Amino acid sequence: MIQRKQTLFLLLAAVATGVAALLNTGTTLMLLLLIVSALLCIAIIFLYKNRKRQVLCTLAPTALLLAWYILLAVERTQMVWTDALPALAILLIVLARKGIVHDEKLVRSLDRIR
C-alpha cells in the first residue's frame, strides 16, 4: 500500500504522461519529451530516501513538459483533448513536490526535538 501521497501523485503523473505519449500526434521530439518525462516521474519515486534530491529532480519532468507545450504551440494551431494530459501531469508533479517539501520540514522539526 502506498503510504506517501506524493508517490501516488508521481505515479499518476507518469500514467498521464504515458497516455499522452501513446496518443501523441506530434513530432518525434515531442514524443521523446513525453516518454522521458514519464520515466523521470517513475525514477523520482525511488529517490524517497533522499528528499532533497527528490525535490530537485521534480524540476526536470516539469521543465520537459513545459518544453512540450512550447513545441506544441509552434507545431499545431488546434488542440485536442489529449493535450491537457501533460498539464494534469504538471499539476500532479507540483502537488508531489509540495508533499515532499512538507515531509522534509516534518523530519527537520522532529530532529530538533531530539
Rosetta silent file (secondary structure, phi, psi, omega in degrees, C-alpha in Angstrom):
SEQUENCE: MIQRKQTLFLLLAAVATGVAALLNTGTTLMLLLLIVSALLCIAIIFLYKNRKRQVLCTLAPTALLLAWYILLAVERTQMVWTDALPALAILLIVLARKGIVHDEKLVRSLDRIR
SCORE:     score description
SCORE:     0.000 S_00000001
   1 L     0.000  142.466 -178.381    0.000    0.000    0.000 S_00000001
   2 L   -79.029  124.143 -177.839    1.210    3.486   -0.828 S_00000001
   3 L   -97.481  -24.387 -177.811    1.969    5.432    2.335 S_00000001
   4 L  -107.857  129.540 -177.799    3.099    8.713    0.843 S_00000001
   5 H   -66.434  -28.465  179.601    0.656   10.766   -1.175 S_00000001
   6 H   -67.683  -27.595  175.033    3.479   12.188   -3.306 S_00000001
   7 H   -64.738  -43.099  177.515    4.225    8.672   -4.543 S_00000001
   8 H   -64.226  -41.921  179.106    0.664    8.403   -5.783 S_00000001
   9 H   -62.077  -43.399  179.980    0.883   11.851   -7.385 S_00000001
  10 H   -67.809  -37.327  177.831    4.102   10.946   -9.199 S_00000001
  11 H   -65.219  -43.563  177.381    2.666    7.629  -10.338 S_00000001
  12 H   -65.621  -35.503  176.711   -0.455    9.341  -11.702 S_00000001
  13 H   -65.011  -39.771  177.935    1.729   11.945  -13.424 S_00000001
  14 H   -65.136  -40.441  179.179    3.701    9.146  -15.081 S_00000001
  15 H   -65.940  -44.942  179.867    0.472    7.473  -16.215 S_00000001
  16 H   -61.994  -41.862  179.453   -0.951   10.733  -17.589 S_00000001
  17 H   -69.847  -37.150  177.732    2.261   11.469  -19.455 S_00000001
  18 H   -65.300  -41.377  177.193    2.461    7.897  -20.738 S_00000001
  19 H   -64.967  -40.454  177.516   -1.105    8.039  -22.060 S_00000001
  20 H   -63.108  -35.072  178.453   -0.314   11.372  -23.707 S_00000001
  21 H   -69.021  -38.888  179.037    2.736    9.744  -25.319 S_00000001
  22 H   -66.620  -34.179 -177.866    0.647    6.852  -26.620 S_00000001
  23 L   -98.355   11.322 -176.674   -1.922    9.217  -28.112 S_00000001
  24 L   -68.020  134.763  175.683    0.648   11.744  -29.340 S_00000001
  25 L  -116.368   13.011 -177.863    0.236   13.013  -32.891 S_00000001
  26 L   -89.408 -159.746 -177.806    3.180   15.394  -32.788 S_00000001
  27 L   -77.268  173.029  179.048    6.788   15.127  -33.829 S_00000001
  28 H   -65.168  -36.343  178.555    9.307   12.585  -32.617 S_00000001
  29 H   -63.700  -39.903  178.445   10.873   15.186  -30.328 S_00000001
  30 H   -64.839  -40.894  177.385    7.510   15.796  -28.676 S_00000001
  31 H   -63.593  -42.773  179.297    7.052   12.058  -28.171 S_00000001
  32 H   -62.448  -41.057  178.220   10.548   11.763  -26.706 S_00000001
  33 H   -61.100  -41.238 -179.908    9.851   14.588  -24.245 S_00000001
  34 H   -67.804  -42.346 -179.235    6.727   12.826  -23.013 S_00000001
  35 H   -65.658  -45.333 -179.890    8.438    9.441  -22.641 S_00000001
  36 H   -64.239  -39.261  178.468   11.438   10.864  -20.788 S_00000001
  37 H   -63.163  -42.510  178.230    9.147   12.844  -18.511 S_00000001
  38 H   -64.201  -42.011  179.387    7.123    9.724  -17.648 S_00000001
  39 H   -66.205  -36.857  177.719   10.302    7.740  -16.938 S_00000001
  40 H   -66.126  -38.890  177.865   11.648   10.528  -14.731 S_00000001
  41 H   -61.089  -40.866  178.390    8.437   10.578  -12.711 S_00000001
  42 H   -67.971  -40.462 -179.693    8.809    6.866  -12.072 S_00000001
  43 H   -66.232  -35.068 -179.093   12.503    7.245  -11.192 S_00000001
  44 H   -64.169  -31.431  178.625   11.760   10.062   -8.737 S_00000001
  45 H   -57.629  -37.170 -175.853    9.528    7.732   -6.741 S_00000001
  46 L   -83.019    2.039  176.289   12.555    5.592   -5.882 S_00000001
  47 L   -95.006   22.450 -173.200   14.528    8.561   -4.509 S_00000001
  48 L   -62.269  -20.912 -179.994   12.386    8.607   -1.352 S_00000001
  49 L   -77.722  -20.981  178.984   15.404    8.178    0.925 S_00000001
  50 L  -121.394   88.541 -174.248   16.927   11.458   -0.257 S_00000001
  51 H   -66.654  -32.838  178.651   14.133   14.018   -0.138 S_00000001
  52 H   -63.190  -44.597  178.194   16.346   16.968   -1.108 S_00000001
  53 H   -66.585  -36.494  179.403   17.376   15.226   -4.314 S_00000001
  54 H   -63.269  -40.926  177.790   13.780   14.174   -4.896 S_00000001
  55 H   -63.902  -44.392  179.657   12.634   17.802   -4.701 S_00000001
  56 H   -64.660  -37.663 -177.450   15.315   18.899   -7.152 S_00000001
  57 H   -71.676  -18.786  177.550   14.523   16.078   -9.553 S_00000001
  58 L   -69.833  -16.757  178.507   10.870   17.100   -9.782 S_00000001
  59 H   -70.685  -31.319 -175.897   12.001   20.149  -11.728 S_00000001
  60 H   -64.771  -52.650  179.531   13.203   18.041  -14.666 S_00000001
  61 H   -66.185  -31.200  176.712    9.885   16.480  -15.770 S_00000001
  62 H   -63.794  -44.610  179.050    8.136   19.801  -15.195 S_00000001
  63 H   -64.487  -39.652  178.880   10.634   21.553  -17.462 S_00000001
  64 H   -64.351  -39.950  179.552   10.285   18.816  -20.089 S_00000001
  65 H   -70.870  -34.344  175.044    6.507   19.113  -20.083 S_00000001
  66 H   -66.781  -38.698  175.447    6.712   22.897  -20.356 S_00000001
  67 H   -63.578  -35.919  176.657    9.074   22.440  -23.323 S_00000001
  68 H   -61.045  -42.295  178.802    6.484   20.061  -24.800 S_00000001
  69 H   -67.377  -34.661  176.163    3.863   22.801  -24.588 S_00000001
  70 H   -64.726  -44.838  176.795    6.211   25.267  -26.264 S_00000001
  71 H   -63.530  -36.106  177.966    6.760   22.791  -29.105 S_00000001
  72 H   -62.688  -41.247  179.307    3.019   22.217  -29.262 S_00000001
  73 H   -65.924  -33.055  179.409    2.419   25.928  -29.708 S_00000001
  74 H   -76.763  -40.020 -172.617    4.950   26.042  -32.537 S_00000001
  75 H   -79.710  -44.268 -170.973    3.770   22.871  -34.305 S_00000001
  76 L  -120.295  155.970  174.470   -0.027   22.980  -34.110 S_00000001
  77 L  -104.171  -28.756  178.553   -2.784   25.519  -34.197 S_00000001
  78 L  -104.415  144.507  176.991   -5.556   23.283  -32.888 S_00000001
  79 L  -107.628  149.256  175.264   -5.502   21.480  -29.586 S_00000001
  80 L  -114.418  171.767 -174.003   -7.115   18.144  -28.850 S_00000001
  81 H   -64.660  -26.852 -178.960   -8.250   16.760  -25.502 S_00000001
  82 H   -72.101  -14.815  178.424   -5.078   14.713  -25.033 S_00000001
  83 H   -72.372  -11.210  177.720   -3.049   17.924  -24.925 S_00000001
  84 H   -84.370  -16.858 -177.859   -4.475   18.528  -21.440 S_00000001
  85 H   -63.364  -42.579  175.842   -2.839   15.395  -20.009 S_00000001
  86 H   -63.780  -31.713  176.035    0.649   16.935  -19.676 S_00000001
  87 H   -65.835  -39.422  175.389   -0.920   19.899  -17.856 S_00000001
  88 H   -62.622  -40.857  178.696   -2.526   17.439  -15.456 S_00000001
  89 H   -63.554  -40.121  177.708    0.874   15.790  -15.025 S_00000001
  90 H   -61.501  -44.257  178.606    2.471   19.164  -14.227 S_00000001
  91 H   -60.671  -43.754  179.493   -0.181   19.780  -11.581 S_00000001
  92 H   -65.603  -36.974  178.047    0.408   16.339  -10.066 S_00000001
  93 H   -66.737  -40.107  177.987    4.184   16.862  -10.023 S_00000001
  94 H   -63.893  -41.566  177.190    3.720   20.211   -8.252 S_00000001
  95 H   -64.354  -39.411  177.625    1.481   18.533   -5.664 S_00000001
  96 H   -63.957  -42.948  178.859    4.065   15.776   -5.182 S_00000001
  97 H   -60.487  -42.050  178.907    6.807   18.360   -4.737 S_00000001
  98 H   -62.215  -40.794  177.606    4.717   20.137   -2.123 S_00000001
  99 H   -66.320  -37.754  178.963    4.255   16.854   -0.245 S_00000001
 100 H   -66.088  -43.352  178.530    7.969   16.076   -0.380 S_00000001
 101 H   -63.320  -39.586  177.938    8.836   19.518    0.998 S_00000001
 102 H   -62.494  -42.841  177.602    6.277   19.011    3.763 S_00000001
 103 H   -61.699  -41.742 -179.445    7.857   15.672    4.692 S_00000001
 104 H   -64.056  -41.337  177.828   11.308   17.259    4.776 S_00000001
 105 H   -65.175  -38.257  179.094   10.081   20.024    7.094 S_00000001
 106 H   -64.498  -43.258  179.254    8.448   17.435    9.335 S_00000001
 107 H   -64.927  -40.680  178.899   11.651   15.402    9.591 S_00000001
 108 H   -64.624  -39.821 -179.962   13.681   18.531   10.381 S_00000001
 109 H   -67.254  -35.974  177.114   11.265   19.564   13.117 S_00000001
 110 H   -69.514  -32.873  176.876   11.455   16.080   14.652 S_00000001
 111 H   -66.852  -33.048  178.822   15.270   16.229   14.546 S_00000001
 112 H   -69.280  -31.760 -179.159   15.177   19.477   16.519 S_00000001
 113 H   -69.968  -33.977 -179.108   13.060   17.834   19.212 S_00000001
 114 L   -65.555    0.000    0.000   15.591   15.015   19.744 S_00000001
